[in-house]
CSV table of C-alpha atoms in Angstrom, one decimal:
chain,number,residue,atom,x,y,z
A,1,MET,CA,0.0,0.0,0.0
A,2,GLY,CA,1.5,3.4,-1.0
A,3,LEU,CA,1.8,6.4,1.0
A,4,ASN,CA,-0.5,8.3,-1.3
A,5,ASP,CA,-3.1,5.5,-1.4
A,6,SER,CA,-6.5,7.1,-0.7
A,7,SER,CA,-8.4,3.9,-0.3
A,8,PRO,CA,-10.7,3.5,2.7
A,9,GLY,CA,-8.2,1.1,4.3
A,10,ALA,CA,-5.7,3.8,4.2
A,11,MET,CA,-7.8,6.0,6.4
A,12,ARG,CA,-7.7,5.9,10.2
A,13,ASN,CA,-10.1,8.1,12.3
A,14,GLY,CA,-10.8,10.2,9.4
A,15,ARG,CA,-7.1,11.1,8.7
A,16,GLY,CA,-4.7,9.8,6.2
A,17,LEU,CA,-1.1,8.5,6.8
A,18,SER,CA,0.2,11.9,5.6
A,19,ASP,CA,-1.5,13.5,8.6
A,20,GLN,CA,0.1,11.0,11.0
A,21,TRP,CA,3.6,11.8,9.7
A,22,ALA,CA,2.9,15.5,10.0
A,23,ASP,CA,2.0,14.9,13.7
A,24,SER,CA,5.2,13.1,14.3
A,25,VAL,CA,7.2,15.9,12.8
A,26,VAL,CA,5.6,18.4,15.1
A,27,VAL,CA,5.9,16.3,18.3
A,28,ARG,CA,9.6,15.3,18.0
A,29,PRO,CA,10.9,18.9,18.1
A,30,ARG,CA,8.9,19.6,21.4
A,31,THR,CA,10.5,16.5,23.0
A,32,THR,CA,14.1,17.5,21.9
A,33,GLU,CA,13.5,21.0,23.3
A,34,ARG,CA,12.5,19.6,26.7
A,35,HIS,CA,15.7,17.5,26.8
A,36,ILE,CA,17.9,20.4,26.0
A,37,THR,CA,16.4,22.5,28.8
A,38,VAL,CA,17.0,19.6,31.3
A,39,HIS,CA,20.6,19.3,30.1
A,40,LYS,CA,21.2,23.0,30.5
A,41,ARG,CA,20.0,22.9,34.0
A,42,LEU,CA,22.2,19.9,34.8
A,43,VAL,CA,25.3,21.6,33.3
A,44,LEU,CA,24.5,24.8,35.2
A,45,GLY,CA,24.1,22.9,38.5
A,46,PHE,CA,27.4,21.0,37.9
A,47,ALA,CA,29.2,24.3,37.1
A,48,LEU,CA,27.9,25.9,40.3
A,49,SER,CA,29.0,22.9,42.3
A,50,ILE,CA,32.5,23.1,40.8
A,51,ILE,CA,32.7,26.9,41.6
A,52,THR,CA,31.5,26.3,45.1
A,53,LEU,CA,34.1,23.6,45.6
A,54,ILE,CA,36.9,25.9,44.4
A,55,ILE,CA,35.8,28.7,46.7
A,56,VAL,CA,35.7,26.4,49.7
A,57,THR,CA,39.1,25.1,48.9
A,58,VAL,CA,40.6,28.6,48.5
A,59,VAL,CA,39.1,29.7,51.8
A,60,ALA,CA,40.4,26.5,53.6
A,61,VAL,CA,43.9,27.2,52.2
A,62,VAL,CA,43.9,30.8,53.3
A,63,LEU,CA,42.7,30.0,56.8
A,64,SER,CA,45.4,27.3,57.0
A,65,LEU,CA,48.1,29.7,56.0
A,66,ARG,CA,46.9,32.3,58.5
A,67,PHE,CA,46.8,29.7,61.3
A,68,ASP,CA,50.4,28.6,60.5
A,69,GLY,CA,51.5,32.2,60.4
A,70,CYS,CA,50.0,33.0,63.8
A,71,GLY,CA,51.7,29.9,65.3
A,72,GLY,CA,55.1,30.7,64.0
A,73,ARG,CA,55.1,34.5,63.7
A,74,ASP,CA,57.6,35.1,66.6
A,75,ARG,CA,59.6,31.9,65.8
A,76,LYS,CA,62.5,32.8,63.6
A,77,GLY,CA,64.3,29.6,64.0
A,78,SER,CA,62.2,27.9,61.3
A,79,THR,CA,63.3,24.9,59.2
A,80,SER,CA,64.1,27.0,56.2
A,81,GLU,CA,66.2,29.5,58.2
A,82,THR,CA,68.0,26.7,60.0
A,83,GLY,CA,68.9,25.1,56.7
A,84,SER,CA,70.2,28.5,55.4
A,85,ARG,CA,72.4,28.9,58.5
A,86,GLY,CA,74.2,25.7,57.8
A,87,SER,CA,72.2,22.8,59.2
A,88,GLY,CA,71.8,21.4,55.7
A,89,GLY,CA,68.3,20.3,56.5
A,90,LYS,CA,69.6,17.3,58.4
A,91,PRO,CA,67.4,16.1,61.2
A,92,ASN,CA,68.9,15.9,64.7
A,93,GLY,CA,67.5,13.5,67.2
A,94,SER,CA,68.8,15.1,70.4
A,95,ARG,CA,66.3,16.5,72.8
A,96,GLY,CA,67.5,20.1,72.6
A,97,GLU,CA,67.3,20.2,68.8
A,98,LYS,CA,63.9,18.8,68.1
A,99,ALA,CA,61.9,21.2,66.0
A,100,GLY,CA,58.9,21.1,68.4
A,101,GLU,CA,61.0,21.7,71.5
A,102,ARG,CA,62.9,24.5,69.8
A,103,GLY,CA,59.7,26.2,68.7
A,104,ASP,CA,58.3,25.9,72.2
A,105,GLU,CA,61.4,27.3,73.8
A,106,GLU,CA,61.7,30.2,71.4
A,107,THR,CA,58.0,31.0,72.1
A,108,VAL,CA,59.0,31.9,75.7
A,109,GLN,CA,61.3,34.7,74.5
A,110,PRO,CA,63.1,35.4,77.8
A,111,TRP,CA,64.6,38.6,76.3
A,112,LYS,CA,61.1,40.2,76.5
A,113,ASN,CA,61.2,40.2,80.3
A,114,SER,CA,62.6,43.2,82.0
A,115,ARG,CA,65.0,41.0,84.1
A,116,LEU,CA,67.6,38.6,82.9
A,117,PRO,CA,66.4,35.0,82.9
A,118,GLY,CA,69.1,33.7,85.2
A,119,SER,CA,69.8,30.5,83.2
A,120,VAL,CA,73.5,31.5,83.1
A,121,ARG,CA,75.6,33.6,85.5
A,122,PRO,CA,79.0,35.3,85.0
A,123,ARG,CA,82.1,34.3,86.9
A,124,HIS,CA,84.8,36.4,85.3
A,125,TYR,CA,85.1,39.2,82.7
A,126,ASP,CA,88.3,39.7,80.6
A,127,LEU,CA,87.7,43.1,79.1
A,128,ARG,CA,90.1,44.7,76.5
A,129,LEU,CA,89.4,48.2,75.2
A,130,ALA,CA,91.0,50.5,72.7
A,131,ILE,CA,90.2,54.2,73.3
A,132,TYR,CA,90.3,56.7,70.4
A,133,MET,CA,90.2,60.2,71.9
A,134,ASP,CA,90.6,61.9,68.5
A,135,ASN,CA,87.1,60.9,67.4
A,136,PHE,CA,85.6,59.8,70.7
A,137,THR,CA,85.0,56.2,69.8
A,138,PHE,CA,86.2,52.9,71.3
A,139,SER,CA,86.3,49.3,70.3
A,140,GLY,CA,86.5,46.3,72.7
A,141,GLU,CA,86.5,42.6,73.2
A,142,VAL,CA,85.1,40.9,76.2
A,143,SER,CA,85.5,37.3,77.2
A,144,ILE,CA,83.0,36.3,79.8
A,145,GLU,CA,83.3,33.0,81.7
A,146,VAL,CA,79.8,31.9,82.5
A,147,GLU,CA,78.3,29.0,84.5
A,148,CYS,CA,75.1,27.4,83.3
A,149,VAL,CA,72.5,27.1,86.0
A,150,ASN,CA,69.6,25.7,84.0
A,151,ALA,CA,69.7,24.0,80.6
A,152,THR,CA,69.1,26.5,77.9
A,153,ARG,CA,69.8,27.4,74.4
A,154,PHE,CA,69.8,31.2,75.1
A,155,ILE,CA,72.4,33.5,76.5
A,156,VAL,CA,70.8,36.8,77.4
A,157,LEU,CA,72.8,39.7,78.7
A,158,HIS,CA,72.7,43.5,78.6
A,159,ALA,CA,74.1,45.8,75.8
A,160,ASP,CA,73.0,49.3,75.1
A,161,ARG,CA,74.2,51.4,72.1
A,162,LEU,CA,76.9,48.9,71.3
A,163,GLU,CA,77.6,47.7,67.8
A,164,VAL,CA,78.4,44.0,68.1
A,165,ASP,CA,80.7,42.6,65.4
A,166,ARG,CA,81.4,39.0,66.3
A,167,VAL,CA,80.1,36.5,68.8
A,168,SER,CA,81.4,33.0,69.8
A,169,VAL,CA,80.7,30.5,72.5
A,170,THR,CA,83.1,27.8,73.6
A,171,ALA,CA,82.8,25.0,76.2
A,172,GLU,CA,85.6,25.2,78.8
A,173,SER,CA,87.7,22.2,79.7
A,174,GLY,CA,85.6,19.7,81.6
A,175,ALA,CA,82.4,21.5,80.6
A,176,GLY,CA,81.2,19.0,78.1
A,177,GLY,CA,81.5,19.2,74.3
A,178,ARG,CA,84.4,17.9,72.3
A,179,PRO,CA,87.9,17.8,73.7
A,180,ALA,CA,90.0,21.0,73.1
A,181,ASN,CA,92.6,19.1,71.1
A,182,ARG,CA,90.1,18.1,68.4
A,183,PRO,CA,89.3,20.4,65.4
A,184,GLY,CA,86.5,22.7,66.5
A,185,GLY,CA,86.7,21.2,70.0
A,186,GLY,CA,84.6,23.0,72.5
A,187,VAL,CA,83.0,25.4,70.0
A,188,MET,CA,79.3,25.8,70.3
A,189,ARG,CA,77.4,26.4,67.1
A,190,ILE,CA,75.4,29.7,67.2
A,191,HIS,CA,72.0,29.7,65.5
A,192,ARG,CA,71.7,33.5,65.5
A,193,HIS,CA,72.4,36.5,67.7
A,194,PHE,CA,70.6,39.8,67.8
A,195,PRO,CA,70.0,42.9,69.9
A,196,TYR,CA,66.7,43.6,71.7
A,197,PRO,CA,66.8,47.4,72.2
A,198,ALA,CA,63.4,47.5,74.1
A,199,ASN,CA,65.1,46.0,77.1
A,200,GLN,CA,68.7,46.9,76.3
A,201,MET,CA,69.6,43.2,75.9
A,202,TYR,CA,71.6,41.1,73.5
A,203,VAL,CA,70.5,37.5,72.7
A,204,VAL,CA,72.7,34.6,71.6
A,205,VAL,CA,70.7,31.6,70.4
A,206,LEU,CA,72.6,28.3,70.2
A,207,HIS,CA,71.9,25.2,68.2
A,208,ARG,CA,72.2,22.9,71.3
A,209,GLU,CA,71.6,23.4,75.0
A,210,LEU,CA,74.1,24.5,77.6
A,211,LYS,CA,74.4,21.9,80.3
A,212,PRO,CA,73.8,22.8,84.0
A,213,MET,CA,76.7,23.2,86.3
A,214,ARG,CA,79.2,23.4,83.4
A,215,VAL,CA,81.4,26.4,82.4
A,216,TYR,CA,81.4,28.1,79.0
A,217,ARG,CA,83.1,31.2,77.6
A,218,LEU,CA,81.2,33.9,75.7
A,219,ASN,CA,83.3,36.1,73.4
A,220,VAL,CA,82.0,39.4,72.0
A,221,SER,CA,83.7,42.1,70.0
A,222,PHE,CA,82.0,45.5,69.7
A,223,ASP,CA,82.4,49.2,68.8
A,224,ALA,CA,80.7,52.2,70.4
A,225,VAL,CA,80.8,56.0,70.8
A,226,ILE,CA,82.1,57.8,73.9
A,227,GLU,CA,79.0,59.7,74.7
A,228,ASP,CA,78.6,63.1,76.3
A,229,GLU,CA,75.6,62.5,78.6
A,230,LEU,CA,77.5,61.7,81.8
A,231,LEU,CA,76.4,58.1,81.9
A,232,GLY,CA,78.2,54.9,80.9
A,233,PHE,CA,81.5,55.6,79.3
A,234,PHE,CA,81.4,59.3,78.5
A,235,ARG,CA,83.7,62.3,77.7
A,236,SER,CA,84.2,65.5,79.5
A,237,SER,CA,86.5,68.5,79.1
A,238,TYR,CA,88.4,71.2,81.0
A,239,THR,CA,90.5,74.3,80.0
A,240,LEU,CA,94.2,74.5,80.8
A,241,HIS,CA,96.2,77.5,79.6
A,242,ARG,CA,93.3,78.5,77.4
A,243,GLU,CA,93.3,75.1,75.7
A,244,ARG,CA,90.4,72.7,75.9
A,245,ARG,CA,91.4,69.2,76.9
A,246,TYR,CA,89.3,66.1,77.0
A,247,LEU,CA,89.1,63.0,79.2
A,248,ALA,CA,86.9,59.9,79.1
A,249,VAL,CA,85.6,58.4,82.3
A,250,THR,CA,82.9,56.0,83.5
A,251,GLN,CA,79.7,56.3,85.5
A,252,PHE,CA,78.0,52.9,85.7
A,253,SER,CA,75.7,53.2,88.7
A,254,PRO,CA,73.1,52.0,88.7
A,255,ILE,CA,72.6,50.3,85.3
A,256,HIS,CA,74.9,51.9,82.8
A,257,ALA,CA,77.8,49.5,82.5
A,258,ARG,CA,75.9,48.0,79.6
A,259,LYS,CA,76.7,51.2,77.7
A,260,ALA,CA,80.4,50.3,77.8
A,261,PHE,CA,80.5,46.6,77.3
A,262,PRO,CA,78.2,43.6,77.1
A,263,CYS,CA,77.5,42.3,80.6
A,264,PHE,CA,75.1,40.9,83.1
A,265,ASP,CA,74.2,44.4,84.4
A,266,GLU,CA,72.2,43.6,87.5
A,267,PRO,CA,73.7,43.8,91.0
A,268,VAL,CA,73.0,40.1,91.8
A,269,TYR,CA,75.4,39.0,89.0
A,270,LYS,CA,78.7,39.4,90.7
A,271,ALA,CA,82.0,38.5,89.1
A,272,THR,CA,85.7,39.4,88.9
A,273,PHE,CA,87.1,41.7,86.3
A,274,SER,CA,90.4,41.9,84.4
A,275,LEU,CA,90.8,45.1,82.4
A,276,SER,CA,93.2,46.3,79.7
A,277,LEU,CA,93.1,49.8,78.2
A,278,ARG,CA,95.0,50.8,75.1
A,279,HIS,CA,95.3,54.5,74.2
A,280,ASP,CA,97.6,57.2,72.9
A,281,GLN,CA,100.6,57.5,75.2
A,282,GLN,CA,99.9,61.2,75.9
A,283,TYR,CA,97.1,60.0,78.1
A,284,THR,CA,97.1,58.2,81.4
A,285,SER,CA,94.6,55.4,82.2
A,286,LEU,CA,93.2,54.6,85.6
A,287,SER,CA,91.0,51.9,87.1
A,288,ASN,CA,89.8,50.3,90.3
A,289,MET,CA,93.0,48.2,90.6
A,290,PRO,CA,96.7,49.1,90.2
A,291,VAL,CA,98.5,48.6,86.9
A,292,GLU,CA,99.8,45.1,86.7
A,293,GLY,CA,101.7,45.5,83.5
A,294,SER,CA,102.3,48.1,80.7
A,295,SER,CA,103.6,47.8,77.2
A,296,LEU,CA,104.4,50.3,74.4
A,297,SER,CA,103.6,49.4,70.8
A,298,ASP,CA,106.4,49.9,68.3
A,299,GLU,CA,103.9,50.3,65.4
A,300,ASP,CA,101.8,53.3,66.6
A,301,GLY,CA,103.4,54.3,69.9
A,302,TRP,CA,100.2,53.5,71.8
A,303,VAL,CA,100.4,52.2,75.4
A,304,THR,CA,98.5,49.3,76.8
A,305,ASN,CA,97.9,49.1,80.6
A,306,ARG,CA,96.8,45.9,82.2
A,307,PHE,CA,95.1,46.2,85.6
A,308,ALA,CA,95.1,43.6,88.3
A,309,ARG,CA,92.1,41.3,88.8
A,310,THR,CA,89.3,42.9,90.9
A,311,PRO,CA,87.5,41.3,93.8
A,312,ARG,CA,84.1,39.7,93.1
A,313,MET,CA,81.7,42.6,92.6
A,314,SER,CA,78.8,43.9,90.6
A,315,THR,CA,79.2,45.6,87.3
A,316,TYR,CA,78.5,49.1,88.5
A,317,TYR,CA,81.6,49.1,90.8
A,318,LEU,CA,83.9,48.8,87.8
A,319,ALA,CA,85.5,52.1,86.8
A,320,TRP,CA,88.2,53.5,84.5
A,321,ALA,CA,89.4,56.8,83.1
A,322,VAL,CA,91.6,57.9,80.2
A,323,CYS,CA,93.0,61.4,80.9
A,324,ASN,CA,96.2,63.4,81.3
A,325,PHE,CA,95.7,64.2,85.0
A,326,THR,CA,98.4,64.1,87.6
A,327,TYR,CA,98.1,62.6,91.0
A,328,ARG,CA,99.6,62.5,94.5
A,329,GLU,CA,99.8,59.2,96.3
A,330,THR,CA,99.4,58.9,100.0
A,331,GLU,CA,98.5,56.3,102.6
A,332,THR,CA,95.7,56.2,105.2
A,333,ASP,CA,96.3,55.2,108.8
A,334,GLY,CA,94.8,51.8,107.9
A,335,GLY,CA,97.5,51.3,105.3
A,336,VAL,CA,95.2,51.9,102.3
A,337,THR,CA,97.0,53.7,99.4
A,338,VAL,CA,95.0,56.6,98.0
A,339,SER,CA,95.9,58.5,94.8
A,340,PRO,CA,93.7,61.6,94.1
A,341,GLU,CA,93.8,62.7,90.5
A,342,THR,CA,93.5,66.3,89.3
A,343,GLU,CA,94.3,68.5,86.4
A,344,PRO,CA,97.9,69.2,85.5
A,345,ASP,CA,99.5,72.2,87.3
A,346,SER,CA,96.9,72.0,90.1
A,347,HIS,CA,98.2,72.5,93.7
A,348,PHE,CA,97.3,69.7,96.1
A,349,GLU,CA,96.4,70.7,99.6
A,350,GLU,CA,97.9,68.9,102.5
A,351,LEU,CA,96.0,65.6,102.7
A,352,ASP,CA,95.2,64.0,106.1
A,353,PHE,CA,93.4,60.7,105.7
A,354,GLU,CA,92.0,58.9,108.7
A,355,THR,CA,90.6,55.4,108.9
A,356,PRO,CA,86.9,55.5,109.8
A,357,GLY,CA,86.3,54.3,113.4
């Protein structure tokens, strides 16, 4: 039967086959349009899900970074810094060098307290200074023998207006560490060192802990200016025969020794002191103790005076002066030698010292 057959058998419900094909052509586009609409909605929903997932991931990463930053903001001894300072990224299994313990200890930050932590205490200072009166500056080296009281990786002491050049720490004989006859024996590796001006302190951070009841030596070289404010190590002047002359003297009480050399500048930290002063030979140097030895340099003609070791005392008792004063020496009834110093060409009055009753 052909498609164009108009016989009664070719009719169904009053319509021919051609009408049925026409209906099918009209219905199929409607069905396809519905499917496209559904697909668009699915694609749009999927795209929104992907965008939401990306946003949540970004927010989670940002919050994680901020959390890590807050936890390690004050901790400068991070893994990357440790590797750049020579650790080579190698893990160390000792207690004092575990990353977690190191972070916890640095979080304490003892240099932010107004008082020294007390983990180490000085026993003796070997102080050597070179005084330049032409430009009112001085340079120095101090070697401090310290005893560890509590295990710590920090050596915190006072320093004010001092430009520190070099720092080293060594373990004394019998104080642990490698034997002195081995290469690098006794040398303590320094992680970092820095000033903390807010409390007039200087901080030395070691790679490993100092051990209690053992002795170490802290060596610091530094430069500074001879100030004119009558505190610490300062300069003054006087006029002689219409010529202005200068002198440099100390005033350490109560807390100004830290302006002249790195030290544990609190009265409780008592120690002995050995002092050497190097200066132009036109000047005279004085200190608490008598001159133990003197030498003259052939290169620049400067003189170096070495003073006897002091009794055990606080830092503010230490004193010295570089000047061109003259003096008259006398002795008290108790046998104490007294040497008043004064400007040249001054006339001393008759001195009569009596020992207090």
